[in-house]
Coordinates of C-alpha atoms and ligand atoms in Angstrom, one line a residue:
X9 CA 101.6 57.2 94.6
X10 CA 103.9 60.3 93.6
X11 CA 103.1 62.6 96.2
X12 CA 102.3 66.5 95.3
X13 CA 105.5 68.5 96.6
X14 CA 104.1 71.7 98.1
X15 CA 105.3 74.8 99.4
X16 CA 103.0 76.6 102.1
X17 CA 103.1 80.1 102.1
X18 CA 101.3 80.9 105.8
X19 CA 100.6 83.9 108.6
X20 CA 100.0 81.3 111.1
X21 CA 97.5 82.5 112.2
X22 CA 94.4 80.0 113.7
X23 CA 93.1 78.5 110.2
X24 CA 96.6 78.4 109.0
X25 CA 97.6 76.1 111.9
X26 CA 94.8 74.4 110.6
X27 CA 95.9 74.2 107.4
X28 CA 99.0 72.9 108.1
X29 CA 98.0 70.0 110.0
X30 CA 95.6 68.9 107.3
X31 CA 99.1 69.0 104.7
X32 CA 101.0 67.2 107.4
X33 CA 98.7 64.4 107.3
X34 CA 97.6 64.2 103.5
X35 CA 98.7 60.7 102.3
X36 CA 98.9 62.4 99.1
X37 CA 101.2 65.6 100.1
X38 CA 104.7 65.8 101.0
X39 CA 105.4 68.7 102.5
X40 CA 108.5 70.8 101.6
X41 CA 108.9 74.6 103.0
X42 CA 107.0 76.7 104.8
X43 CA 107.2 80.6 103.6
X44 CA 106.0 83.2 106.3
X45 CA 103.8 86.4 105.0
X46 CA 102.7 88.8 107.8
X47 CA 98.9 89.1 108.3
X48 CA 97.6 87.4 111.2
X49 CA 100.5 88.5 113.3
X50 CA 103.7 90.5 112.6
X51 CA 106.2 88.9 110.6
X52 CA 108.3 88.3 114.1
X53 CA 105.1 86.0 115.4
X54 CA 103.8 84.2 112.2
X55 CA 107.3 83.2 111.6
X56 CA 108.1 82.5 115.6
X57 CA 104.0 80.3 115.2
X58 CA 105.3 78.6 111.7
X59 CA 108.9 77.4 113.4
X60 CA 106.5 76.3 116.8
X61 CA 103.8 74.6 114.9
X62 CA 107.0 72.3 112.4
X63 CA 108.8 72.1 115.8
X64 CA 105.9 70.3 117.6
X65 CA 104.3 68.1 114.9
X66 CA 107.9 67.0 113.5
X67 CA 107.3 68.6 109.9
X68 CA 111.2 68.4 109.4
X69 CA 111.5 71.6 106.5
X70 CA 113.0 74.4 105.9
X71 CA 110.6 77.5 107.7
X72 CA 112.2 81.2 105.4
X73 CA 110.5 84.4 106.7
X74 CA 108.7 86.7 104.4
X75 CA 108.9 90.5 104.8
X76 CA 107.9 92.6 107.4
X77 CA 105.7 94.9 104.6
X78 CA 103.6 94.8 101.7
X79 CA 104.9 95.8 98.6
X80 CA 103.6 99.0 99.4
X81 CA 102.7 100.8 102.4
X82 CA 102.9 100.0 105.8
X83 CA 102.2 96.6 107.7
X84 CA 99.0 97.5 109.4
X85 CA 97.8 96.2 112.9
X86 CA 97.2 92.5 112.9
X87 CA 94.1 91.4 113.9
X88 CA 94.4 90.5 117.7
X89 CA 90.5 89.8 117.9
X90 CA 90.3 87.4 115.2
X91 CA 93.2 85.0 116.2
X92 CA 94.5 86.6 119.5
X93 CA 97.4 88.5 120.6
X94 CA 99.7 85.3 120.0
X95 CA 98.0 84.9 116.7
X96 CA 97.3 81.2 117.6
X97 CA 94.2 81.8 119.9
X98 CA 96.5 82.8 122.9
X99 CA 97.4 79.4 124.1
X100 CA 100.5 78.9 125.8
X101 CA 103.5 79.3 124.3
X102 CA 107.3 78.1 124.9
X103 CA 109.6 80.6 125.4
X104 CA 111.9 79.0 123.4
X105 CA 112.3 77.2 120.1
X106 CA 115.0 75.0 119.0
X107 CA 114.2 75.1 115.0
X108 CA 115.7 78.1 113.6
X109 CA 114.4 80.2 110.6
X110 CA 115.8 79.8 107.1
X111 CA 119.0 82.0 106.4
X112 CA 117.2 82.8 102.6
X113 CA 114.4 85.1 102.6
X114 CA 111.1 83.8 101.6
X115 CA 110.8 84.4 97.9
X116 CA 114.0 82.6 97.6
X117 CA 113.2 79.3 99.1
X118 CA 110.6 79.4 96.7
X119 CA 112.3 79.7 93.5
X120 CA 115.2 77.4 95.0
X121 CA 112.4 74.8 95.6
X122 CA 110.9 74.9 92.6
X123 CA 114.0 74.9 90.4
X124 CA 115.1 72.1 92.4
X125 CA 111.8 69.9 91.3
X126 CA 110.8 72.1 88.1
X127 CA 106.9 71.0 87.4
X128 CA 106.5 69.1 90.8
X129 CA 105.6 71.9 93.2
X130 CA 102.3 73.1 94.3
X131 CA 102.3 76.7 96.0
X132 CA 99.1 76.8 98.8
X133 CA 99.3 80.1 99.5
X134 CA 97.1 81.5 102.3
X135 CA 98.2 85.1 103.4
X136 CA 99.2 87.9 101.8
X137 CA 100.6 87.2 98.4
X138 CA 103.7 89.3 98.9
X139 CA 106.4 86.4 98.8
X140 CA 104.9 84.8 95.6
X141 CA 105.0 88.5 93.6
X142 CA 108.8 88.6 95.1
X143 CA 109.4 85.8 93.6
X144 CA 107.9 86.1 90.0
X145 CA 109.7 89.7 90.2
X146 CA 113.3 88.0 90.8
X147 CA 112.5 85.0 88.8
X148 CA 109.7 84.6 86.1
X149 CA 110.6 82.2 84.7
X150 CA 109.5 79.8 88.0
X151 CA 105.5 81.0 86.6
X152 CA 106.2 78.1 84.0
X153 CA 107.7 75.3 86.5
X154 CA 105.2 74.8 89.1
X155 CA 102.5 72.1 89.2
X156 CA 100.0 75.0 90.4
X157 CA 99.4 77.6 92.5
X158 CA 96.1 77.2 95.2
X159 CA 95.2 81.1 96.6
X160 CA 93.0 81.6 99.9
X161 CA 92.1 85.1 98.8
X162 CA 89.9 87.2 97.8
X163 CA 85.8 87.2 97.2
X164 CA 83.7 87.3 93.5
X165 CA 80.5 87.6 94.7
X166 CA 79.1 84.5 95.0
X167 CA 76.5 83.5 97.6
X168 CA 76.9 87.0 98.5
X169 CA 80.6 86.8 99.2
X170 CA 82.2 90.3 98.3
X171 CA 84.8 91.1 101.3
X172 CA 85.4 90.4 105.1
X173 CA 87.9 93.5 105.9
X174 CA 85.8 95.9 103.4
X175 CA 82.4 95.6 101.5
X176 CA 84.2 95.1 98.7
X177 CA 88.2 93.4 99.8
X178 CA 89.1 89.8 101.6
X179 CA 91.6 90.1 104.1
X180 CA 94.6 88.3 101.9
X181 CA 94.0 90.4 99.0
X182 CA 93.6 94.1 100.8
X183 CA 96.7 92.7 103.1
X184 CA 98.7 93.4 99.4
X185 CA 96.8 94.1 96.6
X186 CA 99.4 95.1 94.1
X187 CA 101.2 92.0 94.9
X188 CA 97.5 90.1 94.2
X189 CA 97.3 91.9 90.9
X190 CA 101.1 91.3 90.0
X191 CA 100.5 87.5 91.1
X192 CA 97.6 87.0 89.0
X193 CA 99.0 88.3 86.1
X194 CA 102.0 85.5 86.1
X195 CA 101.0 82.5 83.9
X196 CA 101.5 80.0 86.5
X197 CA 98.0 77.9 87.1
X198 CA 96.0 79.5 89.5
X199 CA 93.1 78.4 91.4
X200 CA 91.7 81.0 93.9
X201 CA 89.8 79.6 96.7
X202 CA 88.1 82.8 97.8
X203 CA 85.0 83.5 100.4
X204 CA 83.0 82.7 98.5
X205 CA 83.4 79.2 99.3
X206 CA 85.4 79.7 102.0
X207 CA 82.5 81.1 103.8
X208 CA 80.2 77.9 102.8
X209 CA 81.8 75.5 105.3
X210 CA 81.3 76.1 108.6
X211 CA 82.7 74.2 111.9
X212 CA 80.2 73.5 114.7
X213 CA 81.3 73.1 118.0
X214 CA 79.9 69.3 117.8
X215 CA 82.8 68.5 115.0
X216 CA 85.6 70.4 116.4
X217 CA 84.7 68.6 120.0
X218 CA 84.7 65.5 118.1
X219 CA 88.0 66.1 116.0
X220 CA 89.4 67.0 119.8
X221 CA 88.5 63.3 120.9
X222 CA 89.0 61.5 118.1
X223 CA 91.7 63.1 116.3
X224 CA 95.1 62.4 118.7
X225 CA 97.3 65.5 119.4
X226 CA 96.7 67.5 116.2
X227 CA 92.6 67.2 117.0
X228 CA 92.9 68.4 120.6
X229 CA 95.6 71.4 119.3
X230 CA 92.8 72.4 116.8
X231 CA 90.2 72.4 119.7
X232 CA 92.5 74.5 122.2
X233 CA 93.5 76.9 119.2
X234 CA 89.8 77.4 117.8
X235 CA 88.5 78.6 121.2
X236 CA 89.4 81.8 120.9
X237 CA 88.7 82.2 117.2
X238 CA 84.7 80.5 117.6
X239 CA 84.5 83.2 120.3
X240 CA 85.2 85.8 117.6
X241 CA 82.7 84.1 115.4
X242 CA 79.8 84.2 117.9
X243 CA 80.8 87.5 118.9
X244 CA 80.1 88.9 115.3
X245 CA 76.8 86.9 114.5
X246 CA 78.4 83.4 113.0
X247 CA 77.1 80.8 114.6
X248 CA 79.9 78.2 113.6
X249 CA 83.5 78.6 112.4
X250 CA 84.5 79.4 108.8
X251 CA 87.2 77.1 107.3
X252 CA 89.4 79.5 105.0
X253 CA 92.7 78.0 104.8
X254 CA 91.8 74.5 105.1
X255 CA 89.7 75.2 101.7
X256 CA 92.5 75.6 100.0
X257 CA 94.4 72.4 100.8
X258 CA 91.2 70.5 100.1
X259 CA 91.1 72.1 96.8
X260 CA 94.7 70.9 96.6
X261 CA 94.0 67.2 97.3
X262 CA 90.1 66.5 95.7
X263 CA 89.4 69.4 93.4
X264 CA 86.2 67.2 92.7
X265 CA 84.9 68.9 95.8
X266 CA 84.8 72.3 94.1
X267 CA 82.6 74.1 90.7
X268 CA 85.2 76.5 89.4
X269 CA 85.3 79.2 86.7
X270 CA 87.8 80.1 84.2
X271 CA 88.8 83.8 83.5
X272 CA 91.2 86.7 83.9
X273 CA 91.7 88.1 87.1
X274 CA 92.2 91.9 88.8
X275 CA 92.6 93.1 92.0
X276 CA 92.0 96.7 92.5
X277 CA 95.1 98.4 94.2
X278 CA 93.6 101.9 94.8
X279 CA 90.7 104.2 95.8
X280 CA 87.4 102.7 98.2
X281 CA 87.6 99.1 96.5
X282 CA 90.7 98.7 96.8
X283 CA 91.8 94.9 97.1
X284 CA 88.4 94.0 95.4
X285 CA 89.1 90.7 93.2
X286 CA 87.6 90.9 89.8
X287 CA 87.3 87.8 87.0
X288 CA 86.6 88.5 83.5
X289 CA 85.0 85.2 82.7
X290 CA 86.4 83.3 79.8
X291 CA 84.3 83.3 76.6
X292 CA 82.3 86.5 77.6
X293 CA 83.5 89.9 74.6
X294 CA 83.9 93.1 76.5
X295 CA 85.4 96.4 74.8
X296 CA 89.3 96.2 75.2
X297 CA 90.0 96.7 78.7
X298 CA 92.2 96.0 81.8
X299 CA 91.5 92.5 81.8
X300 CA 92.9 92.2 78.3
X301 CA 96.5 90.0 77.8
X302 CA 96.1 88.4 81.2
X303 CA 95.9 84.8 81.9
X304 CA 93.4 82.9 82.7
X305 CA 92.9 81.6 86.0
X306 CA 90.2 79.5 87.8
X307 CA 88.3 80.9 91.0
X308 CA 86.0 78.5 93.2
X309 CA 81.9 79.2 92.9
X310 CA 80.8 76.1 94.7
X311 CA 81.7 73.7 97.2
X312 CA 80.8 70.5 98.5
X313 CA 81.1 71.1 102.4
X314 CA 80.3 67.5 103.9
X315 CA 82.4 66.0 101.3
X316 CA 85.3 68.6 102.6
X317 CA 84.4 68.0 106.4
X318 CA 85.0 64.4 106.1
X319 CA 88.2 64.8 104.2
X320 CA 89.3 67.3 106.5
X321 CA 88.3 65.0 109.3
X322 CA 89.3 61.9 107.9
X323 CA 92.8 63.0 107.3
X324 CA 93.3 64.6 111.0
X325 CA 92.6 61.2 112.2
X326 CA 95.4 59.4 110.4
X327 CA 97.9 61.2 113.1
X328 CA 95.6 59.8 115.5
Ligands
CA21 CA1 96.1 82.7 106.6

């Protein structure tokens, strides 16, 4: 089996941990950078988490740190009651990691991976979209040699998903929206996993206890990491846990478990709506407008969650 090459572009961050546990143990990925975006945590601690997390489950790859800003503006306070001061639900820590950080910045691994393997590499990108725009700014002509490009981000409405930071913005997408917009104009193949599927599979305490006994080291990591983040969850009205990240690997690896729809996209970088993510959907005549000479991009509208439970289960277990 060729294996999908992929580049995961993290703020690590809970459901990014997540995230890369389920790509560590894919049969049918093969992991090949790690690219830090700030979000969860400061640039220092996503980066510090992504080096910690390759470090203890042996994913031997190069680990390049994003910048410590948007494209515009300033950073923002991370969200310490979502995924904890440490940004990985406040377990314990070492004080000290042997795996050191890529000298290259994190829009440069990128190209330099994907020129390395041109049409080979899939980008999962599940924070802010800053490195990917960095990238298509230095280099555009790397749109046209990756295999595809999976997005956490953003929210179109479906199943009542508009926004989880705003009524009207996701927490990837407001975390940089010009670099959404800029990223969604580039004609690599985009698939944007957004909440409104994200936030159709949920994680009860009865799985994640289950993963914990069954699933070897990476299950109980997910159980001690999640405690902290299910608190959160309960805390605002969610009975279970939302898998965000995760949904886009799974996209990645069975896009049979997703309905999708085809259409240019744009993100609103100013005013109340700002980061809102907009699709003009293919085959539908508007007056010329902003959507106009933009490529076309899928975004996820449904998802089968049992089928992605059992993937995401089934492939934790192979590290069992
Ligand atoms: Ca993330």
């Amino acid at each position: 089996m060729n294996k999908i090459k992929v580049i995961f572009d993290t703020d690590p961050g809970v459901d990014d941990a997540m995230a890369l546990l389920f790509l560590h143990h894919a049969p049918e990925i093969e992991l090949v950078g790690i690219t830090t975006t700030l979000g969860n945590g400061t640039i220092e601690t996503t980066t510090r988490n992504a080096l910690y997390l390759a470090e203890r489950f042996g994913i031997d790859v190069p680990v390049a740190q994003g910048p410590a800003t948007p494209l515009v503006g300033p950073a923002g306070e991370p969200p310490h009651y979502v995924h904890g001061h440490n940004a990985l639900g406040d377990i314990a820590l070492p004080d000290t990691i042997a795996k050191t950080v890529d000298p290259r910045p994190a829009h440069r691994l990128i190209i330099d991976l994907v020129r390395e393997s041109p049409g080979e590499i899939a980008i999962v990108a599940v924070g802010r979209m800053t490195n990917l725009a960095l990238a298509l700014r230095e280099d555009p002509e790397i749109a046209g040699l990756v295999r595809q490009v999976v997005i956490m981000g953003g929210a179109f409405g479906f199943h009542g998903n508009h926004g989880n930071v705003t009524p009207a913005a996701e927490a990837n997408i407001i975390g940089d929206p010009l670099a959404a917009d800029e990223v969604t104009g580039g004609s690599w193949p985009i698939t944007m996993v957004g909440l409104d599927v994200t936030q159709r599979t949920q994680l009860t305490t009865e799985y994640l206890e289950a993963l914990a006994r069954d699933g070897g080291e990476a299950g109980q990591f997910i159980w001690d990491i999640t405690r902290f983040y299910v608190a959160f969850h309960h805390a605002a009205g969610v009975p279970n846990m939302f898998v965000h990240d995760s949904s886009a690997v799974a996209y990645l690896i069975d896009p049979t478990l997703f309905t999708t729809r085809s259409g240019a996209i744009r993100v609103i970088t100013e005013g109340m709506a700002i980061g809102q993510t907009i699709q003009k959907p293919d085959g539908y005549a508007f007056p010329p407008g902003d959507w106009d000479n933009r490529p076309s991009h899928k975004i996820c509208t449904e998802v089968d969650a049992e089928r992605f439970k059992a993937l995401y289960r089934q492939t934790i277990l192979r590290g069992a």
